[in-house]
């Protein structure tokens, strides 16, 4: 959907976040792994498409400090945090330049995740600053390279993404950024920024909101 690779549902405690999602949807989450370079860990949920959901929280067993971890630690309640767009490393320099032109610091990180089976997945992630004036409307971009995409190995789950909507009071500003980044999806004019993902689940339609 709109070349989105996956969504991040975030909180300050992974166990609580996982229970929240299961209570909300009736769907059990799958084991993910740890991110030693970010100080976080995650669990995952497959959908009926190649898009998947990532539940992410600080890893209390890690001493690694990052901007992402700092933001997650402040989350008193779970909420939709960011979306990650499919990308390619050849395009990353242009995306970095686009972020620089609007005053958003960004960097490319070579990351890894240790899975429950002991496998190490490696990928490149272009990350705008965890705190920036665009918030969730500044997407991350991921290049999985030779790694197996998580959606191909996750256990199936009764979950489908049926809608993804966004609105912003400064629609022209956000749309101009997206045009520079090479990302597009419908964007509505709204009094307050919002981003929603609607899931079809065993408990009916569920809306995740940022």
JSON list of C-alpha atoms in Angstrom, two decimals:
[
{"chain": "A", "resi": 1, "resn": "UNK", "atom": "CA", "xyz": [0.00, 0.00, 0.00]},
{"chain": "A", "resi": 2, "resn": "UNK", "atom": "CA", "xyz": [1.64, 3.21, -1.26]},
{"chain": "A", "resi": 3, "resn": "UNK", "atom": "CA", "xyz": [5.03, 1.39, -1.22]},
{"chain": "A", "resi": 4, "resn": "UNK", "atom": "CA", "xyz": [4.92, 1.24, 2.57]},
{"chain": "A", "resi": 5, "resn": "UNK", "atom": "CA", "xyz": [7.09, -1.59, 3.89]},
{"chain": "A", "resi": 6, "resn": "UNK", "atom": "CA", "xyz": [5.72, -1.64, 7.43]},
{"chain": "A", "resi": 7, "resn": "UNK", "atom": "CA", "xyz": [4.20, 0.40, 10.23]},
{"chain": "A", "resi": 8, "resn": "UNK", "atom": "CA", "xyz": [5.64, 0.92, 13.70]},
{"chain": "A", "resi": 9, "resn": "UNK", "atom": "CA", "xyz": [3.26, 0.60, 16.65]},
{"chain": "A", "resi": 10, "resn": "UNK", "atom": "CA", "xyz": [5.30, 1.85, 19.59]},
{"chain": "A", "resi": 11, "resn": "UNK", "atom": "CA", "xyz": [5.25, 1.94, 23.37]},
{"chain": "A", "resi": 12, "resn": "UNK", "atom": "CA", "xyz": [7.62, 2.04, 26.33]},
{"chain": "A", "resi": 13, "resn": "UNK", "atom": "CA", "xyz": [7.25, -1.67, 27.24]},
{"chain": "A", "resi": 14, "resn": "UNK", "atom": "CA", "xyz": [7.14, -4.47, 24.69]},
{"chain": "A", "resi": 15, "resn": "UNK", "atom": "CA", "xyz": [5.15, -6.92, 26.82]},
{"chain": "A", "resi": 16, "resn": "UNK", "atom": "CA", "xyz": [2.48, -4.32, 27.57]},
{"chain": "A", "resi": 17, "resn": "UNK", "atom": "CA", "xyz": [2.44, -3.22, 23.94]},
{"chain": "A", "resi": 18, "resn": "UNK", "atom": "CA", "xyz": [1.98, -6.79, 22.73]},
{"chain": "A", "resi": 19, "resn": "UNK", "atom": "CA", "xyz": [-0.85, -7.40, 25.18]},
{"chain": "A", "resi": 20, "resn": "UNK", "atom": "CA", "xyz": [-2.50, -4.13, 24.12]},
{"chain": "A", "resi": 21, "resn": "UNK", "atom": "CA", "xyz": [-2.44, -5.19, 20.47]},
{"chain": "A", "resi": 22, "resn": "UNK", "atom": "CA", "xyz": [-3.75, -8.68, 21.20]},
{"chain": "A", "resi": 23, "resn": "UNK", "atom": "CA", "xyz": [-6.56, -7.36, 23.40]},
{"chain": "A", "resi": 24, "resn": "UNK", "atom": "CA", "xyz": [-7.48, -4.82, 20.72]},
{"chain": "A", "resi": 25, "resn": "UNK", "atom": "CA", "xyz": [-7.43, -7.16, 17.74]},
{"chain": "A", "resi": 26, "resn": "UNK", "atom": "CA", "xyz": [-7.62, -10.75, 18.99]},
{"chain": "A", "resi": 27, "resn": "UNK", "atom": "CA", "xyz": [-4.34, -11.45, 17.15]},
{"chain": "A", "resi": 28, "resn": "UNK", "atom": "CA", "xyz": [-1.28, -13.02, 18.78]},
{"chain": "A", "resi": 29, "resn": "UNK", "atom": "CA", "xyz": [2.03, -11.36, 17.92]},
{"chain": "A", "resi": 30, "resn": "UNK", "atom": "CA", "xyz": [5.07, -13.20, 16.59]},
{"chain": "A", "resi": 31, "resn": "UNK", "atom": "CA", "xyz": [8.56, -13.10, 18.04]},
{"chain": "A", "resi": 32, "resn": "UNK", "atom": "CA", "xyz": [10.82, -10.49, 16.49]},
{"chain": "A", "resi": 33, "resn": "UNK", "atom": "CA", "xyz": [14.21, -9.83, 18.00]},
{"chain": "A", "resi": 34, "resn": "UNK", "atom": "CA", "xyz": [16.57, -7.22, 19.35]},
{"chain": "A", "resi": 35, "resn": "UNK", "atom": "CA", "xyz": [18.20, -4.21, 17.65]},
{"chain": "A", "resi": 36, "resn": "UNK", "atom": "CA", "xyz": [21.65, -3.83, 19.27]},
{"chain": "A", "resi": 37, "resn": "UNK", "atom": "CA", "xyz": [22.35, -0.61, 17.34]},
{"chain": "A", "resi": 38, "resn": "UNK", "atom": "CA", "xyz": [19.11, 1.11, 18.39]},
{"chain": "A", "resi": 39, "resn": "UNK", "atom": "CA", "xyz": [18.60, -0.10, 21.96]},
{"chain": "A", "resi": 40, "resn": "UNK", "atom": "CA", "xyz": [15.18, -1.50, 21.05]},
{"chain": "A", "resi": 41, "resn": "UNK", "atom": "CA", "xyz": [13.45, -4.82, 20.50]},
{"chain": "A", "resi": 42, "resn": "UNK", "atom": "CA", "xyz": [10.31, -5.81, 18.66]},
{"chain": "A", "resi": 43, "resn": "UNK", "atom": "CA", "xyz": [7.55, -8.25, 17.87]},
{"chain": "A", "resi": 44, "resn": "UNK", "atom": "CA", "xyz": [5.82, -8.57, 14.52]},
{"chain": "A", "resi": 45, "resn": "UNK", "atom": "CA", "xyz": [2.43, -9.21, 12.96]},
{"chain": "A", "resi": 46, "resn": "UNK", "atom": "CA", "xyz": [1.85, -10.47, 9.42]},
{"chain": "A", "resi": 47, "resn": "UNK", "atom": "CA", "xyz": [-0.96, -9.16, 7.26]},
{"chain": "A", "resi": 48, "resn": "UNK", "atom": "CA", "xyz": [-2.62, -10.55, 4.15]},
{"chain": "A", "resi": 49, "resn": "UNK", "atom": "CA", "xyz": [-0.12, -8.58, 2.03]},
{"chain": "A", "resi": 50, "resn": "UNK", "atom": "CA", "xyz": [3.67, -8.07, 2.10]},
{"chain": "A", "resi": 51, "resn": "UNK", "atom": "CA", "xyz": [3.14, -5.15, 4.47]},
{"chain": "A", "resi": 52, "resn": "UNK", "atom": "CA", "xyz": [3.59, -6.06, 8.13]},
{"chain": "A", "resi": 53, "resn": "UNK", "atom": "CA", "xyz": [3.26, -4.43, 11.54]},
{"chain": "A", "resi": 54, "resn": "UNK", "atom": "CA", "xyz": [6.18, -3.89, 13.89]},
{"chain": "A", "resi": 55, "resn": "UNK", "atom": "CA", "xyz": [5.60, -3.51, 17.63]},
{"chain": "A", "resi": 56, "resn": "UNK", "atom": "CA", "xyz": [8.68, -1.74, 18.98]},
{"chain": "A", "resi": 57, "resn": "UNK", "atom": "CA", "xyz": [9.82, -0.64, 22.43]},
{"chain": "A", "resi": 58, "resn": "UNK", "atom": "CA", "xyz": [13.04, 0.11, 24.35]},
{"chain": "A", "resi": 59, "resn": "UNK", "atom": "CA", "xyz": [15.07, -2.96, 25.25]},
{"chain": "A", "resi": 60, "resn": "UNK", "atom": "CA", "xyz": [15.68, -2.81, 29.03]},
{"chain": "A", "resi": 61, "resn": "UNK", "atom": "CA", "xyz": [18.61, -5.21, 28.66]},
{"chain": "A", "resi": 62, "resn": "UNK", "atom": "CA", "xyz": [20.47, -2.76, 26.41]},
{"chain": "A", "resi": 63, "resn": "UNK", "atom": "CA", "xyz": [22.58, 0.25, 27.41]},
{"chain": "A", "resi": 64, "resn": "UNK", "atom": "CA", "xyz": [22.49, 1.72, 23.88]},
{"chain": "A", "resi": 65, "resn": "UNK", "atom": "CA", "xyz": [21.10, 5.25, 23.74]},
{"chain": "A", "resi": 66, "resn": "UNK", "atom": "CA", "xyz": [19.52, 6.58, 20.54]},
{"chain": "A", "resi": 67, "resn": "UNK", "atom": "CA", "xyz": [17.01, 9.26, 19.62]},
{"chain": "A", "resi": 68, "resn": "UNK", "atom": "CA", "xyz": [14.44, 6.59, 18.79]},
{"chain": "A", "resi": 69, "resn": "UNK", "atom": "CA", "xyz": [14.85, 4.90, 22.16]},
{"chain": "A", "resi": 70, "resn": "UNK", "atom": "CA", "xyz": [14.55, 8.23, 23.97]},
{"chain": "A", "resi": 71, "resn": "UNK", "atom": "CA", "xyz": [11.22, 8.93, 22.24]},
{"chain": "A", "resi": 72, "resn": "UNK", "atom": "CA", "xyz": [9.86, 5.44, 22.91]},
{"chain": "A", "resi": 73, "resn": "UNK", "atom": "CA", "xyz": [10.69, 5.64, 26.61]},
{"chain": "A", "resi": 74, "resn": "UNK", "atom": "CA", "xyz": [8.41, 8.67, 26.94]},
{"chain": "A", "resi": 75, "resn": "UNK", "atom": "CA", "xyz": [5.35, 6.91, 25.49]},
{"chain": "A", "resi": 76, "resn": "UNK", "atom": "CA", "xyz": [2.85, 6.43, 28.29]},
{"chain": "A", "resi": 77, "resn": "UNK", "atom": "CA", "xyz": [0.34, 4.90, 25.84]},
{"chain": "A", "resi": 78, "resn": "UNK", "atom": "CA", "xyz": [0.86, 2.78, 22.71]},
{"chain": "A", "resi": 79, "resn": "UNK", "atom": "CA", "xyz": [0.29, 4.53, 19.41]},
{"chain": "A", "resi": 80, "resn": "UNK", "atom": "CA", "xyz": [1.16, 4.42, 15.74]},
{"chain": "A", "resi": 81, "resn": "UNK", "atom": "CA", "xyz": [4.59, 6.01, 15.58]},
{"chain": "A", "resi": 82, "resn": "UNK", "atom": "CA", "xyz": [6.14, 5.92, 12.11]},
{"chain": "A", "resi": 83, "resn": "UNK", "atom": "CA", "xyz": [5.80, 4.30, 8.71]},
{"chain": "A", "resi": 84, "resn": "UNK", "atom": "CA", "xyz": [8.71, 2.87, 6.77]},
{"chain": "A", "resi": 85, "resn": "UNK", "atom": "CA", "xyz": [8.80, 3.11, 2.98]},
{"chain": "A", "resi": 86, "resn": "UNK", "atom": "CA", "xyz": [10.41, 0.62, 0.61]},
{"chain": "A", "resi": 87, "resn": "UNK", "atom": "CA", "xyz": [13.63, 2.15, -0.67]},
{"chain": "A", "resi": 88, "resn": "UNK", "atom": "CA", "xyz": [16.92, 1.46, -2.39]},
{"chain": "A", "resi": 89, "resn": "UNK", "atom": "CA", "xyz": [20.36, 2.59, -1.28]},
{"chain": "A", "resi": 90, "resn": "UNK", "atom": "CA", "xyz": [20.99, 4.20, -4.69]},
{"chain": "A", "resi": 91, "resn": "UNK", "atom": "CA", "xyz": [18.24, 6.73, -3.91]},
{"chain": "A", "resi": 92, "resn": "UNK", "atom": "CA", "xyz": [19.34, 7.45, -0.33]},
{"chain": "A", "resi": 93, "resn": "UNK", "atom": "CA", "xyz": [21.68, 10.37, -1.19]},
{"chain": "A", "resi": 94, "resn": "UNK", "atom": "CA", "xyz": [18.82, 12.22, -2.92]},
{"chain": "A", "resi": 95, "resn": "UNK", "atom": "CA", "xyz": [16.50, 11.55, 0.02]},
{"chain": "A", "resi": 96, "resn": "UNK", "atom": "CA", "xyz": [19.10, 12.79, 2.48]},
{"chain": "A", "resi": 97, "resn": "UNK", "atom": "CA", "xyz": [19.47, 15.96, 0.43]},
{"chain": "A", "resi": 98, "resn": "UNK", "atom": "CA", "xyz": [15.69, 16.45, 0.37]},
{"chain": "A", "resi": 99, "resn": "UNK", "atom": "CA", "xyz": [15.55, 16.20, 4.15]},
{"chain": "A", "resi": 100, "resn": "UNK", "atom": "CA", "xyz": [18.50, 18.58, 4.48]},
{"chain": "A", "resi": 101, "resn": "UNK", "atom": "CA", "xyz": [16.72, 21.19, 2.34]},
{"chain": "A", "resi": 102, "resn": "UNK", "atom": "CA", "xyz": [13.77, 21.29, 4.77]},
{"chain": "A", "resi": 103, "resn": "UNK", "atom": "CA", "xyz": [15.98, 21.34, 7.85]},
{"chain": "A", "resi": 104, "resn": "UNK", "atom": "CA", "xyz": [15.45, 17.74, 8.98]},
{"chain": "A", "resi": 105, "resn": "UNK", "atom": "CA", "xyz": [18.58, 15.89, 10.06]},
{"chain": "A", "resi": 106, "resn": "UNK", "atom": "CA", "xyz": [18.73, 12.37, 8.64]},
{"chain": "A", "resi": 107, "resn": "UNK", "atom": "CA", "xyz": [21.23, 9.55, 8.40]},
{"chain": "A", "resi": 108, "resn": "UNK", "atom": "CA", "xyz": [21.62, 6.09, 6.94]},
{"chain": "A", "resi": 109, "resn": "UNK", "atom": "CA", "xyz": [22.26, 3.32, 9.44]},
{"chain": "A", "resi": 110, "resn": "UNK", "atom": "CA", "xyz": [23.45, -0.20, 8.74]},
{"chain": "A", "resi": 111, "resn": "UNK", "atom": "CA", "xyz": [21.32, -2.17, 11.17]},
{"chain": "A", "resi": 112, "resn": "UNK", "atom": "CA", "xyz": [20.73, -5.73, 12.26]},
{"chain": "A", "resi": 113, "resn": "UNK", "atom": "CA", "xyz": [18.25, -7.74, 14.26]},
{"chain": "A", "resi": 114, "resn": "UNK", "atom": "CA", "xyz": [18.89, -11.00, 16.03]},
{"chain": "A", "resi": 115, "resn": "UNK", "atom": "CA", "xyz": [15.87, -13.25, 15.55]},
{"chain": "A", "resi": 116, "resn": "UNK", "atom": "CA", "xyz": [14.54, -15.78, 18.04]},
{"chain": "A", "resi": 117, "resn": "UNK", "atom": "CA", "xyz": [16.01, -18.56, 15.87]},
{"chain": "A", "resi": 118, "resn": "UNK", "atom": "CA", "xyz": [19.47, -17.05, 16.14]},
{"chain": "A", "resi": 119, "resn": "UNK", "atom": "CA", "xyz": [19.56, -15.66, 12.60]},
{"chain": "A", "resi": 120, "resn": "UNK", "atom": "CA", "xyz": [20.88, -12.13, 12.11]},
{"chain": "A", "resi": 121, "resn": "UNK", "atom": "CA", "xyz": [19.05, -9.96, 9.59]},
{"chain": "A", "resi": 122, "resn": "UNK", "atom": "CA", "xyz": [20.94, -6.98, 8.17]},
{"chain": "A", "resi": 123, "resn": "UNK", "atom": "CA", "xyz": [19.54, -3.97, 6.32]},
{"chain": "A", "resi": 124, "resn": "UNK", "atom": "CA", "xyz": [20.00, -0.26, 5.66]},
{"chain": "A", "resi": 125, "resn": "UNK", "atom": "CA", "xyz": [17.60, 2.26, 7.17]},
{"chain": "A", "resi": 126, "resn": "UNK", "atom": "CA", "xyz": [17.43, 5.93, 6.28]},
{"chain": "A", "resi": 127, "resn": "UNK", "atom": "CA", "xyz": [16.23, 7.64, 9.45]},
{"chain": "A", "resi": 128, "resn": "UNK", "atom": "CA", "xyz": [15.13, 11.25, 9.86]},
{"chain": "A", "resi": 129, "resn": "UNK", "atom": "CA", "xyz": [15.69, 12.62, 13.36]},
{"chain": "A", "resi": 130, "resn": "UNK", "atom": "CA", "xyz": [13.38, 11.01, 15.91]},
{"chain": "A", "resi": 131, "resn": "UNK", "atom": "CA", "xyz": [12.16, 14.50, 16.85]},
{"chain": "A", "resi": 132, "resn": "UNK", "atom": "CA", "xyz": [11.51, 16.80, 13.88]},
{"chain": "A", "resi": 133, "resn": "UNK", "atom": "CA", "xyz": [8.91, 19.33, 12.80]},
{"chain": "A", "resi": 134, "resn": "UNK", "atom": "CA", "xyz": [7.20, 16.90, 10.42]},
{"chain": "A", "resi": 135, "resn": "UNK", "atom": "CA", "xyz": [6.79, 14.15, 13.01]},
{"chain": "A", "resi": 136, "resn": "UNK", "atom": "CA", "xyz": [5.30, 10.99, 11.55]},
{"chain": "A", "resi": 137, "resn": "UNK", "atom": "CA", "xyz": [5.01, 12.70, 8.17]},
{"chain": "A", "resi": 138, "resn": "UNK", "atom": "CA", "xyz": [8.78, 12.33, 7.74]},
{"chain": "A", "resi": 139, "resn": "UNK", "atom": "CA", "xyz": [8.98, 8.67, 6.70]},
{"chain": "A", "resi": 140, "resn": "UNK", "atom": "CA", "xyz": [11.87, 6.29, 7.12]},
{"chain": "A", "resi": 141, "resn": "UNK", "atom": "CA", "xyz": [13.17, 4.36, 4.11]},
{"chain": "A", "resi": 142, "resn": "UNK", "atom": "CA", "xyz": [14.43, 0.78, 4.21]},
{"chain": "A", "resi": 143, "resn": "UNK", "atom": "CA", "xyz": [16.57, -1.32, 1.88]},
{"chain": "A", "resi": 144, "resn": "UNK", "atom": "CA", "xyz": [16.59, -4.97, 2.91]},
{"chain": "A", "resi": 145, "resn": "UNK", "atom": "CA", "xyz": [19.37, -5.83, 0.47]},
{"chain": "A", "resi": 146, "resn": "UNK", "atom": "CA", "xyz": [20.00, -9.57, 0.46]},
{"chain": "A", "resi": 147, "resn": "UNK", "atom": "CA", "xyz": [18.10, -10.15, 3.71]},
{"chain": "A", "resi": 148, "resn": "UNK", "atom": "CA", "xyz": [14.88, -12.15, 3.69]},
{"chain": "A", "resi": 149, "resn": "UNK", "atom": "CA", "xyz": [11.95, -9.78, 4.09]},
{"chain": "A", "resi": 150, "resn": "UNK", "atom": "CA", "xyz": [10.23, -10.44, 7.44]},
{"chain": "A", "resi": 151, "resn": "UNK", "atom": "CA", "xyz": [6.81, -10.73, 5.80]},
{"chain": "A", "resi": 152, "resn": "UNK", "atom": "CA", "xyz": [7.99, -13.89, 4.04]},
{"chain": "A", "resi": 153, "resn": "UNK", "atom": "CA", "xyz": [8.87, -15.72, 7.24]},
{"chain": "A", "resi": 154, "resn": "UNK", "atom": "CA", "xyz": [6.20, -14.53, 9.67]},
{"chain": "A", "resi": 155, "resn": "UNK", "atom": "CA", "xyz": [3.45, -16.95, 10.68]},
{"chain": "A", "resi": 156, "resn": "UNK", "atom": "CA", "xyz": [0.18, -16.08, 8.99]},
{"chain": "A", "resi": 157, "resn": "UNK", "atom": "CA", "xyz": [-2.24, -13.95, 10.99]},
{"chain": "A", "resi": 158, "resn": "UNK", "atom": "CA", "xyz": [-5.92, -13.03, 10.47]},
{"chain": "A", "resi": 159, "resn": "UNK", "atom": "CA", "xyz": [-5.05, -9.40, 9.76]},
{"chain": "A", "resi": 160, "resn": "UNK", "atom": "CA", "xyz": [-5.58, -7.22, 6.70]},
{"chain": "A", "resi": 161, "resn": "UNK", "atom": "CA", "xyz": [-4.79, -3.57, 6.11]},
{"chain": "A", "resi": 162, "resn": "UNK", "atom": "CA", "xyz": [-7.97, -2.11, 4.60]},
{"chain": "A", "resi": 163, "resn": "UNK", "atom": "CA", "xyz": [-7.23, 1.63, 4.71]},
{"chain": "A", "resi": 164, "resn": "UNK", "atom": "CA", "xyz": [-4.49, 4.13, 5.38]},
{"chain": "A", "resi": 165, "resn": "UNK", "atom": "CA", "xyz": [-5.39, 7.82, 5.72]},
{"chain": "A", "resi": 166, "resn": "UNK", "atom": "CA", "xyz": [-3.53, 11.01, 6.57]},
{"chain": "A", "resi": 167, "resn": "UNK", "atom": "CA", "xyz": [-4.37, 14.65, 7.12]},
{"chain": "A", "resi": 168, "resn": "UNK", "atom": "CA", "xyz": [-2.42, 17.78, 8.00]},
{"chain": "A", "resi": 169, "resn": "UNK", "atom": "CA", "xyz": [-3.14, 21.50, 8.48]},
{"chain": "A", "resi": 170, "resn": "UNK", "atom": "CA", "xyz": [-0.12, 22.38, 6.29]},
{"chain": "A", "resi": 171, "resn": "UNK", "atom": "CA", "xyz": [-0.96, 20.07, 3.43]},
{"chain": "A", "resi": 172, "resn": "UNK", "atom": "CA", "xyz": [1.14, 21.88, 0.82]},
{"chain": "A", "resi": 173, "resn": "UNK", "atom": "CA", "xyz": [4.22, 21.79, 3.03]},
{"chain": "A", "resi": 174, "resn": "UNK", "atom": "CA", "xyz": [3.94, 18.05, 3.68]},
{"chain": "A", "resi": 175, "resn": "UNK", "atom": "CA", "xyz": [3.04, 17.26, 0.07]},
{"chain": "A", "resi": 176, "resn": "UNK", "atom": "CA", "xyz": [6.09, 19.21, -1.15]},
{"chain": "A", "resi": 177, "resn": "UNK", "atom": "CA", "xyz": [8.33, 17.13, 1.12]},
{"chain": "A", "resi": 178, "resn": "UNK", "atom": "CA", "xyz": [6.75, 13.88, -0.04]},
{"chain": "A", "resi": 179, "resn": "UNK", "atom": "CA", "xyz": [7.19, 14.92, -3.67]},
{"chain": "A", "resi": 180, "resn": "UNK", "atom": "CA", "xyz": [10.90, 15.50, -3.04]},
{"chain": "A", "resi": 181, "resn": "UNK", "atom": "CA", "xyz": [11.24, 12.18, -1.24]},
{"chain": "A", "resi": 182, "resn": "UNK", "atom": "CA", "xyz": [9.47, 10.27, -4.00]},
{"chain": "A", "resi": 183, "resn": "UNK", "atom": "CA", "xyz": [6.65, 9.11, -1.75]},
{"chain": "A", "resi": 184, "resn": "UNK", "atom": "CA", "xyz": [2.96, 9.57, -2.44]},
{"chain": "A", "resi": 185, "resn": "UNK", "atom": "CA", "xyz": [-0.37, 8.80, -0.79]},
{"chain": "A", "resi": 186, "resn": "UNK", "atom": "CA", "xyz": [-3.61, 10.77, -0.46]},
{"chain": "A", "resi": 187, "resn": "UNK", "atom": "CA", "xyz": [-3.29, 13.63, 2.03]},
{"chain": "A", "resi": 188, "resn": "UNK", "atom": "CA", "xyz": [-6.30, 15.57, 3.31]},
{"chain": "A", "resi": 189, "resn": "UNK", "atom": "CA", "xyz": [-6.50, 19.05, 4.77]},
{"chain": "A", "resi": 190, "resn": "UNK", "atom": "CA", "xyz": [-7.20, 18.80, 8.49]},
{"chain": "A", "resi": 191, "resn": "UNK", "atom": "CA", "xyz": [-7.25, 20.99, 11.57]},
{"chain": "A", "resi": 192, "resn": "UNK", "atom": "CA", "xyz": [-4.78, 18.68, 13.33]},
{"chain": "A", "resi": 193, "resn": "UNK", "atom": "CA", "xyz": [-2.24, 16.19, 11.93]},
{"chain": "A", "resi": 194, "resn": "UNK", "atom": "CA", "xyz": [-3.43, 12.60, 11.88]},
{"chain": "A", "resi": 195, "resn": "UNK", "atom": "CA", "xyz": [-2.36, 9.30, 10.39]},
{"chain": "A", "resi": 196, "resn": "UNK", "atom": "CA", "xyz": [-4.52, 6.19, 10.63]},
{"chain": "A", "resi": 197, "resn": "UNK", "atom": "CA", "xyz": [-4.23, 2.55, 9.64]},
{"chain": "A", "resi": 198, "resn": "UNK", "atom": "CA", "xyz": [-7.42, 0.48, 9.66]},
{"chain": "A", "resi": 199, "resn": "UNK", "atom": "CA", "xyz": [-7.08, -3.26, 10.17]},
{"chain": "A", "resi": 200, "resn": "UNK", "atom": "CA", "xyz": [-9.62, -6.02, 9.57]},
{"chain": "A", "resi": 201, "resn": "UNK", "atom": "CA", "xyz": [-9.17, -8.36, 12.57]},
{"chain": "A", "resi": 202, "resn": "UNK", "atom": "CA", "xyz": [-11.03, -11.11, 14.44]},
{"chain": "A", "resi": 203, "resn": "UNK", "atom": "CA", "xyz": [-12.51, -8.31, 16.57]},
{"chain": "A", "resi": 204, "resn": "UNK", "atom": "CA", "xyz": [-13.70, -6.37, 13.55]},
{"chain": "A", "resi": 205, "resn": "UNK", "atom": "CA", "xyz": [-12.29, -3.18, 12.11]},
{"chain": "A", "resi": 206, "resn": "UNK", "atom": "CA", "xyz": [-9.59, -1.64, 14.34]},
{"chain": "A", "resi": 207, "resn": "UNK", "atom": "CA", "xyz": [-8.04, 1.77, 13.80]},
{"chain": "A", "resi": 208, "resn": "UNK", "atom": "CA", "xyz": [-4.45, 2.50, 14.79]},
{"chain": "A", "resi": 209, "resn": "UNK", "atom": "CA", "xyz": [-3.86, 6.22, 15.05]},
{"chain": "A", "resi": 210, "resn": "UNK", "atom": "CA", "xyz": [-0.94, 8.62, 15.31]}
]
